[in-house]
Short mmCIF file of C-alpha atoms and ligand atoms in Angstrom, two decimals:
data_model
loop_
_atom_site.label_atom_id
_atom_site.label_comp_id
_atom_site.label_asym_id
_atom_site.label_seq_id
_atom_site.Cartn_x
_atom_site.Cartn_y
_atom_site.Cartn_z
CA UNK A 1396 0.00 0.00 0.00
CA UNK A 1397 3.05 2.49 1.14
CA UNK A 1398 4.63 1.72 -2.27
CA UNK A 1399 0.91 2.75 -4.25
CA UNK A 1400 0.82 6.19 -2.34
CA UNK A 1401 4.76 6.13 -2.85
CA UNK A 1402 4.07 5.65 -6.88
CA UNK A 1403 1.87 8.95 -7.22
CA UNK A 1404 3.77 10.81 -4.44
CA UNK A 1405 5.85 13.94 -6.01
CA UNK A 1406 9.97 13.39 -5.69
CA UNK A 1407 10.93 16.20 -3.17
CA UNK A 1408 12.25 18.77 -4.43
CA UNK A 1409 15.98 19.22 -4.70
CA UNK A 1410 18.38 21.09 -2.21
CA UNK A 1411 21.44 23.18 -4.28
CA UNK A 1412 23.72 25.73 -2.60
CA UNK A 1413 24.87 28.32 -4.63
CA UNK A 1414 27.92 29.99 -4.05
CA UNK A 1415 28.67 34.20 -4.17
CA UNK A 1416 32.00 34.89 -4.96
CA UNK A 1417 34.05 38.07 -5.20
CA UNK A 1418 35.99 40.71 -3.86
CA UNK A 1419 35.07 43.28 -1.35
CA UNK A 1420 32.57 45.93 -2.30
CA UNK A 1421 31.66 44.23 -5.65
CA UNK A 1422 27.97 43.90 -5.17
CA UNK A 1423 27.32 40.33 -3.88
CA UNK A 1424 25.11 40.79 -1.00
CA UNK A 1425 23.18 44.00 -3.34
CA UNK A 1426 23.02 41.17 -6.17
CA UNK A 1427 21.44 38.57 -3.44
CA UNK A 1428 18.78 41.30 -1.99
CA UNK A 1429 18.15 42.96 -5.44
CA UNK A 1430 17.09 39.52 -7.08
CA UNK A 1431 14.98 38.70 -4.15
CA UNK A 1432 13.28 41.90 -4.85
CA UNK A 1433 13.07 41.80 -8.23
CA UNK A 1434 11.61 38.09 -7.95
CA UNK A 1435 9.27 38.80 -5.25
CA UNK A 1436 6.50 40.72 -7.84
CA UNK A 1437 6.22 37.50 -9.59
CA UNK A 1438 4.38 35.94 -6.46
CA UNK A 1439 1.84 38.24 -7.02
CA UNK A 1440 1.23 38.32 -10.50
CA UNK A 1441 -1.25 35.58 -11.76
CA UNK A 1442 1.23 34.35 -14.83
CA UNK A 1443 2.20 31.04 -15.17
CA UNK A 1444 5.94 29.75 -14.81
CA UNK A 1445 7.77 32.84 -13.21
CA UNK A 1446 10.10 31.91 -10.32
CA UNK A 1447 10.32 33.74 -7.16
CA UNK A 1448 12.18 33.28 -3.94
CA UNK A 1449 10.32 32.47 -0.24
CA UNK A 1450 12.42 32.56 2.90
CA UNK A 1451 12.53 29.00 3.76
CA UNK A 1452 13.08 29.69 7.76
CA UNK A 1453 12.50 32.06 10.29
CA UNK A 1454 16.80 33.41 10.61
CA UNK A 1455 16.53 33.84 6.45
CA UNK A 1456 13.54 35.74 6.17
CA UNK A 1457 14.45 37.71 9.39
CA UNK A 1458 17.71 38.79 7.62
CA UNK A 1459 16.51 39.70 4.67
CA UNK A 1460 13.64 41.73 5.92
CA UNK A 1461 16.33 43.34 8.15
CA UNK A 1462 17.95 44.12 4.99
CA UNK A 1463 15.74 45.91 3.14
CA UNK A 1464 14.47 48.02 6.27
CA UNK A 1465 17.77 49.11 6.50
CA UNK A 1466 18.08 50.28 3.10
CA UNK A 1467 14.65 52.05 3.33
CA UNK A 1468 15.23 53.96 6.54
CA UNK A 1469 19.06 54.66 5.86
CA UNK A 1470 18.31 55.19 1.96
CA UNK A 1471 21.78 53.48 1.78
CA UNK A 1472 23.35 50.06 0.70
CA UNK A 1473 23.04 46.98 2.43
CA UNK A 1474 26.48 47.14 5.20
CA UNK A 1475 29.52 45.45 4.09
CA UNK A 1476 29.33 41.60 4.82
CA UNK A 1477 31.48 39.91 7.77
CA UNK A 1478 30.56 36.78 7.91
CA UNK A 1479 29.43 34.01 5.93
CA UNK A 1480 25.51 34.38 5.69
CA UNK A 1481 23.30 31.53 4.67
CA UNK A 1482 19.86 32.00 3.14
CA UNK A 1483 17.87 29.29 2.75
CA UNK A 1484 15.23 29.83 0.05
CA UNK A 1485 12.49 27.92 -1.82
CA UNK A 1486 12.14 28.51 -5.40
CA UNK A 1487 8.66 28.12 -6.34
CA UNK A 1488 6.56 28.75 -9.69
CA UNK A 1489 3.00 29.01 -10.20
CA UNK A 1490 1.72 26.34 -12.76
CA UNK A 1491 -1.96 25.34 -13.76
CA UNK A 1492 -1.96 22.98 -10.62
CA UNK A 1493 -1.32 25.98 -8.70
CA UNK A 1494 2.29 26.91 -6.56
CA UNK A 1495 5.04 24.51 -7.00
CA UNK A 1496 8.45 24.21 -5.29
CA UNK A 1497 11.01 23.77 -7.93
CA UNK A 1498 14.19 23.14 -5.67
CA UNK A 1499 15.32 24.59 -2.17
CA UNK A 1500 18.21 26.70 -2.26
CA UNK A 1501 21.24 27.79 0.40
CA UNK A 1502 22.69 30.73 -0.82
CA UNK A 1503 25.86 31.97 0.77
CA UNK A 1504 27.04 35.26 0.58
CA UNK A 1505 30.40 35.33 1.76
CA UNK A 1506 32.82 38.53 2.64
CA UNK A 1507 35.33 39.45 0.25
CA UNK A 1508 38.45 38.14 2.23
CA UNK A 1509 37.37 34.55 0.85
CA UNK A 1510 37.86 35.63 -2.88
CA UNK A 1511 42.03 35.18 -2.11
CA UNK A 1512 43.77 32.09 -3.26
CA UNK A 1513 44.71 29.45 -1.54
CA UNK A 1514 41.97 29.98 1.18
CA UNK A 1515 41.18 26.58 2.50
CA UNK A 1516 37.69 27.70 3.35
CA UNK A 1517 36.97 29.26 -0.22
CA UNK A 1518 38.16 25.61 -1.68
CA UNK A 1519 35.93 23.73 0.60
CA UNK A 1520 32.81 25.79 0.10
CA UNK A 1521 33.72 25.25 -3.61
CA UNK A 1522 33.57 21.67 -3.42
CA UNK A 1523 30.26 21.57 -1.84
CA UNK A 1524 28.44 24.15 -4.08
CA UNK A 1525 26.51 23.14 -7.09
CA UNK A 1526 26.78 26.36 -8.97
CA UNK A 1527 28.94 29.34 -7.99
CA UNK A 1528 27.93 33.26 -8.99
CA UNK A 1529 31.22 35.30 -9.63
CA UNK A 1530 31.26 39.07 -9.24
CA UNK A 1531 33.14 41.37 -11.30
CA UNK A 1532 32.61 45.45 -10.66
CA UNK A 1533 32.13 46.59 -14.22
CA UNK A 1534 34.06 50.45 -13.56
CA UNK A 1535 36.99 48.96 -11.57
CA UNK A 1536 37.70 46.45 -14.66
CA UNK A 1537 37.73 48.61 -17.20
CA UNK A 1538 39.76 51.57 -15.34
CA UNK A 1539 42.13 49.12 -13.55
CA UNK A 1540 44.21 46.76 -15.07
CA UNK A 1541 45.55 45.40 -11.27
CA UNK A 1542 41.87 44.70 -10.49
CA UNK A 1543 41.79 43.07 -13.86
CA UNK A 1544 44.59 41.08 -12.96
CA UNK A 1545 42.89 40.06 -9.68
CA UNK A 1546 39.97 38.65 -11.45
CA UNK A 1547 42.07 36.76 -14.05
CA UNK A 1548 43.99 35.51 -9.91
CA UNK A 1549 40.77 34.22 -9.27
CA UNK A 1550 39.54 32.60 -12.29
CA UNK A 1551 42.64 30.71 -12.28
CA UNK A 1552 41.76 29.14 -9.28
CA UNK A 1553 38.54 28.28 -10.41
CA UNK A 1554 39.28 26.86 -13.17
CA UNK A 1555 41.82 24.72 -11.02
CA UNK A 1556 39.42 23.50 -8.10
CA UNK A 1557 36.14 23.57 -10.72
CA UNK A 1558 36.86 20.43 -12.80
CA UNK A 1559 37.59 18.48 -9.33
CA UNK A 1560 34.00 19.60 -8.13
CA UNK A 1561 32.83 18.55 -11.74
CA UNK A 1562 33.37 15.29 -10.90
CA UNK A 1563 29.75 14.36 -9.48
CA UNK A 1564 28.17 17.26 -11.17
CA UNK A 1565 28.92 17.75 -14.57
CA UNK A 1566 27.98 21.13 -16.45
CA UNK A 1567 28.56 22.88 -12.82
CA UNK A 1568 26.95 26.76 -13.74
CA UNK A 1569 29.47 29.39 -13.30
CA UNK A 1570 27.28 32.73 -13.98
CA UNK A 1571 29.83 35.69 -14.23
CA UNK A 1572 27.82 38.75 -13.17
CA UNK A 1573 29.33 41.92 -13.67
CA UNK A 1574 27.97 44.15 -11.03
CA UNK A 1575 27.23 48.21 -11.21
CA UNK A 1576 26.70 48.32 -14.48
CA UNK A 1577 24.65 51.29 -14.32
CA UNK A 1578 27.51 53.14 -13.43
CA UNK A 1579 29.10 52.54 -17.07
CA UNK A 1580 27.61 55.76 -18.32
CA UNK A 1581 29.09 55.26 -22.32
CA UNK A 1582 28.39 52.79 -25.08
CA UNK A 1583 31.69 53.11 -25.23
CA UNK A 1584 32.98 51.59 -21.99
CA UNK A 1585 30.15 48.75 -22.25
CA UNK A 1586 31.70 47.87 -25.44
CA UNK A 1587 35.05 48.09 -24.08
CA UNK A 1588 34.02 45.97 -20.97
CA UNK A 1589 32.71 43.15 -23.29
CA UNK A 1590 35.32 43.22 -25.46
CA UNK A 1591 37.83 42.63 -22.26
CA UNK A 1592 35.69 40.28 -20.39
CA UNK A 1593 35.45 38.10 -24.05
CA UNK A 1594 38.52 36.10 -23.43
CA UNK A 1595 37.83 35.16 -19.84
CA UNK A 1596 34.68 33.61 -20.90
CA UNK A 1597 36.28 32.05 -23.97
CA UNK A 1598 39.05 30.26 -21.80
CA UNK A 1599 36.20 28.83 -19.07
CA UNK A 1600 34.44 27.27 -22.02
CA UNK A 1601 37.46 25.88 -23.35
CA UNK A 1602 38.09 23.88 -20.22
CA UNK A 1603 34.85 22.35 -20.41
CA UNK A 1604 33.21 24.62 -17.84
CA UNK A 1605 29.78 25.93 -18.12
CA UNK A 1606 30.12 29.57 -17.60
CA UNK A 1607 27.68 32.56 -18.96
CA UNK A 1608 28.29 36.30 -18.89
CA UNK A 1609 25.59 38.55 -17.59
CA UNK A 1610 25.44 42.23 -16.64
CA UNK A 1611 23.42 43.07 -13.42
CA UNK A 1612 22.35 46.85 -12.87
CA UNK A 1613 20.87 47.93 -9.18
CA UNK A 1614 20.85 51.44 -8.28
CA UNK A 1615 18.93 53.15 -5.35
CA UNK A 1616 15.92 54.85 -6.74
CA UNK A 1617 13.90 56.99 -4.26
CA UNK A 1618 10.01 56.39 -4.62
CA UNK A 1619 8.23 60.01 -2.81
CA UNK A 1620 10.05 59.64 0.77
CA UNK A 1621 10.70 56.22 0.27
CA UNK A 1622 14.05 54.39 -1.47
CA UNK A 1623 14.40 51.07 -2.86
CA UNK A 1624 16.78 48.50 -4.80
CA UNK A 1625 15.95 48.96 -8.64
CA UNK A 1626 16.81 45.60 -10.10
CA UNK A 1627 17.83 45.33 -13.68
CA UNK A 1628 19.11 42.54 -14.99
CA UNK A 1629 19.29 40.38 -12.02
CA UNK A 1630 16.48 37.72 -12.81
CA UNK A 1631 18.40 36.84 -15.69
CA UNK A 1632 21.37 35.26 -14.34
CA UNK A 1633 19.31 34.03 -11.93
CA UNK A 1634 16.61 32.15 -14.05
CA UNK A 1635 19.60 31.02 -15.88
CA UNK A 1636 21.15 29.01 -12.88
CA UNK A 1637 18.43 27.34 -11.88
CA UNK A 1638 17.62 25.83 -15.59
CA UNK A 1639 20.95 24.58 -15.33
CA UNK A 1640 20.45 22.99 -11.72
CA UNK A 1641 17.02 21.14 -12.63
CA UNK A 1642 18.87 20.07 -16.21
CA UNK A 1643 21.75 18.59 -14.47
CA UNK A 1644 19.85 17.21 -11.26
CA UNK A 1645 17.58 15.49 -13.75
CA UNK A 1646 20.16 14.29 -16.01
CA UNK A 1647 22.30 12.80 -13.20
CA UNK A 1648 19.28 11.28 -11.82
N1 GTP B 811 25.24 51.91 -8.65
C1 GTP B 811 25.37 50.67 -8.18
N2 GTP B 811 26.07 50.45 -7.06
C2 GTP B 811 26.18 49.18 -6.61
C3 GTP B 811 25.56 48.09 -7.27
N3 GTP B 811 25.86 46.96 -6.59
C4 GTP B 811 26.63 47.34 -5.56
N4 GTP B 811 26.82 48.67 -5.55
C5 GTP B 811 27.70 49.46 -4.64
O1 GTP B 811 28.72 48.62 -4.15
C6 GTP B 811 28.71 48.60 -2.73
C7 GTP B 811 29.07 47.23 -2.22
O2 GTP B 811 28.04 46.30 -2.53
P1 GTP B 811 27.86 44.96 -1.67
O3 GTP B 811 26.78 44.17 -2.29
O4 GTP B 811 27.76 45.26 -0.24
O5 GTP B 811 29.28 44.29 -1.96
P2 GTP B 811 29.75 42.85 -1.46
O6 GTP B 811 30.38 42.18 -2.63
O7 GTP B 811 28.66 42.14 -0.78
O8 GTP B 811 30.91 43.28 -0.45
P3 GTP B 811 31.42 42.55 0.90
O9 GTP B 811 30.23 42.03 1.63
O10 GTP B 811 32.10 43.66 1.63
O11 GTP B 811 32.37 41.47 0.48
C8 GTP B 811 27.29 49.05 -2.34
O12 GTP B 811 27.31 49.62 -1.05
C9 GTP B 811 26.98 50.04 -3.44
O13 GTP B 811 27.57 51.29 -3.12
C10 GTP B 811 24.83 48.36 -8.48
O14 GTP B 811 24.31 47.46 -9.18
N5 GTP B 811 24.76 49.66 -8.88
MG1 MG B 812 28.36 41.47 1.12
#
């Protein structure tokens, strides 16, 4: 009898924890809150297969709400991060059967002190992530080459520990979010930042690893008295990862 309910029982859904990388000040934790927000009018509207993001436990939602008040009231940035913050979310969608978990998520925003090499903790959170976000501030690479050469520092330790975390999870999604990208006033310096970033993409993909560019734009608007995160481009990037997630959960079974 257990194994007839068992037979038209729904598999749980999956658990993946997703990985924020970058150096200090880059936009990580702004990223985190801005796609929550941006994700969080899709709960409301009545359309069919948009994702959003629900707090999964009391400590996540608490922090996030704390977040956002503080941005509100202060009209400022989230604070700088000094600890390594887990936020456990359910990703859910609204089909014709009505709301449906698609997968459970820990995200961990981490300070920028882990984004040196040969941290032992960076390496370890690698290994147990199933898709890792990394952060790139769009003016500081294209006006300075030694932050340049800190990003190519820390894509050459990706691509050293990635393959080895490849091994049970092929196709591992590596979403390279350049952050701020409002504040690239010019065509020109857009084009110039693609142009630069180009090669770094190229040379993940040509060791097999299954990385995607994306640009991610959040300014502070004020609304009347009030201010809030104005999300553009962060759903993308998002949306993105968790294709890849389901694709490769279901493919490895
Ligand atoms: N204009 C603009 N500014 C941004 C954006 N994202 C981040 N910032 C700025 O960058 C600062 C740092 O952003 P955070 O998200 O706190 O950076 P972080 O990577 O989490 O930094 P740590 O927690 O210190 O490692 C913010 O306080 C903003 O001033 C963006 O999309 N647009
Ligand atoms: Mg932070």
């Amino acid at each position: 009898m257990q194994r007839f309910f068992q037979f038209f029982s729904r598999p749980s859904p999956p658990t993946f924890n997703l990985l924020s990388l970058g150096y200090r000040g880059t936009g990580k934790t702004v990223f985190l809150a801005g796609t929550y927000v941006c994700l969080h009018f899709n709960r409301k509207k009545a359309r069919l297969n948009q994702i959003w993001l629900d707090c999964q436990d009391l400590e996540s939602r608490q922090t996030m709400d704390q977040m956002l008040t503080y941005i509100t009231q202060t009209r400022q940035y989230p604070a700088p991060t000094f600890k390594v913050t887990d936020f456990n979310f359910s990703v859910k969608t609204r089909t014709l059967c009505g709301v449906k978990t698609l997968c459970h998520l820990h995200w961990w925003d981490v300070p920028g002190e882990f984004c040196q090499p040969e941290n032992a903790d960076l390496q370890l959170l690698l290994f147990s992530s199933h898709a890792c976000c990394l952060f790139i501030d769009a003016p500081a690479f294209v006006n300075n080459l030694s932050y340049q050469q800190k990003i190519e520092n820390i894509l050459r330790q990706l691509t050293q520990f990635l393959p080895q975390s490849q091994v049970n999870r092929p196709h591992y999604p590596l979403a390279v979010i350049v952050t701020k990208y409002d504040l690239l006033q010019s065509e020109l310096s857009r084009g110039q930042l693609k142009q630069q970033l180009k090669p770094f993409i190229h040379k993940l993909r040509s060791l097999q690893i299954n990385a995607h560019g994306f640009t991610s734009s959040i300014p502070l608007v004020s609304f009347g008295a009030s201010v809030t995160l104005h999300p553009q481009g962060t759903a993308t990037p998002f949306r993105w990862l968790i294709a890849e997630l389901k694709s490769t959960s279901r493919a490895t079974g």
